[in-house]
Amino acid sequence: MHSTINISQRFTKTVFKKLILFTALASSTLLAKNINYDFEKTDLSKWNTYGKWEITTDNKEHRLSMLQRSAGSFNLCYTKDVNFTDGNISVEFKSNKGRIDQGGGVMWRVQDNDNYYVARFNPLEDNFRFYIVHDGIRSELASVDIKLSSGWHTMKIEQKGDIFKGYIDNKQELEDKNAQLKKAGGVGVWTKADAQTSFDNLKIETSR
């Protein structure tokens, strides 16, 4: 009798453990998201924009382009429909023109217009950098000198906890650690001053 009860208890515990594991895996899968903005049908009216941003056509491809600077120093175009904490973000970018500044990049964990992380490449300075914008003040976190040819390139960031890595054309160039912005936030693209840049295929992979 005791043997039968013990077997039954062990069976129940095993089933219960498997159920917990399955639920955890299912929850993790449901929380993870893969989103791609190719700007073919993206409605920018639902995005937060500062500066003049438009969907333009280049060789029959639709791109997101910054055409005229904002009244402030930074030109922002981001969505808070994506709740990004950890994961990967990549975007194709092309520097078009700019006398004071050129290039641009990715912004993430965007709390509002004055609080976010940003990774950007500037062809006028030939460098790739991480910044944090906190209470409207931009501070440099990491920098590397690299030179890119004109035309399209790909930028990618990987975020896990307080550590983030930066890639240009699939090559890791930067790594840094910062814990000032821990909360999940929006995702978008960024330029500075008169930098007119086009972006395409903004891909977001959230791990939670």
XYZ file of C-alpha atoms in Angstrom, residues 36-144:
109
model
C 11.005 44.187 -38.413
C 10.237 47.687 -39.670
C 11.074 47.774 -43.385
C 9.233 51.110 -43.764
C 7.151 49.852 -46.663
C 3.906 50.427 -44.776
C 5.089 52.023 -41.531
C 2.789 54.784 -40.283
C 5.083 57.448 -38.805
C 2.093 59.257 -37.301
C 2.255 56.659 -34.537
C 5.959 57.347 -33.886
C 7.523 60.085 -31.794
C 9.447 62.302 -34.219
C 11.618 65.378 -33.683
C 12.940 66.916 -36.874
C 11.418 66.255 -40.274
C 11.329 62.510 -40.941
C 9.730 60.962 -44.034
C 9.482 57.651 -45.849
C 11.496 58.246 -49.029
C 12.154 56.104 -52.107
C 15.639 55.022 -53.146
C 15.985 52.599 -56.092
C 12.312 51.675 -55.584
C 13.027 50.816 -51.923
C 11.279 52.679 -49.121
C 13.580 54.181 -46.487
C 13.131 56.215 -43.331
C 15.007 59.489 -43.874
C 15.804 62.504 -41.727
C 15.346 65.553 -43.961
C 15.410 68.587 -41.680
C 16.836 69.044 -38.206
C 14.732 69.638 -35.117
C 14.825 72.840 -33.067
C 17.112 71.045 -30.587
C 20.429 69.241 -30.996
C 19.029 65.735 -31.553
C 16.685 64.386 -34.198
C 14.604 61.499 -32.862
C 12.293 58.971 -34.463
C 11.170 56.202 -32.109
C 8.275 53.953 -31.209
C 7.180 52.924 -27.743
C 5.039 50.104 -29.138
C 8.160 47.979 -28.567
C 8.996 47.463 -24.898
C 12.725 46.736 -25.076
C 14.879 45.699 -22.110
C 17.259 43.022 -23.406
C 17.870 41.594 -26.854
C 19.233 42.727 -30.214
C 18.542 45.730 -32.423
C 19.967 46.214 -35.913
C 19.435 48.765 -38.660
C 20.842 49.570 -42.075
C 21.984 53.172 -42.413
C 23.356 55.514 -45.058
C 24.844 58.942 -44.420
C 23.506 61.362 -47.022
C 24.774 64.781 -46.034
C 25.407 67.239 -43.238
C 27.830 70.101 -42.737
C 27.998 70.062 -38.933
C 27.333 66.374 -38.402
C 26.611 63.213 -40.380
C 25.601 59.641 -39.698
C 23.501 58.532 -36.766
C 22.328 55.264 -35.297
C 20.111 53.337 -32.910
C 18.405 54.545 -29.739
C 16.986 52.100 -27.194
C 15.474 51.786 -23.723
C 13.875 55.120 -24.572
C 12.013 56.454 -21.540
C 11.226 59.818 -23.135
C 12.897 62.468 -25.295
C 15.548 63.110 -22.659
C 16.430 59.617 -21.402
C 17.796 56.795 -23.589
C 20.886 54.979 -24.841
C 22.242 55.650 -28.315
C 24.874 54.089 -30.577
C 25.976 56.171 -33.544
C 28.549 56.307 -36.333
C 29.834 59.659 -37.637
C 31.711 59.607 -40.973
C 32.982 63.169 -40.429
C 34.896 61.962 -37.367
C 35.355 58.322 -38.435
C 34.189 56.993 -35.086
C 31.539 54.729 -33.588
C 30.287 55.607 -30.105
C 27.931 54.707 -27.281
C 26.209 57.535 -25.433
C 23.651 57.868 -22.690
C 21.245 60.787 -22.766
C 20.089 61.350 -19.197
C 17.825 64.269 -18.282
C 18.626 65.727 -21.691
C 22.414 65.673 -21.186
C 24.446 63.448 -23.516
C 27.486 61.672 -22.047
C 29.950 59.496 -23.956
C 30.296 55.919 -22.704
C 32.641 54.286 -25.231
C 34.286 55.117 -28.553
C 36.345 53.501 -31.301
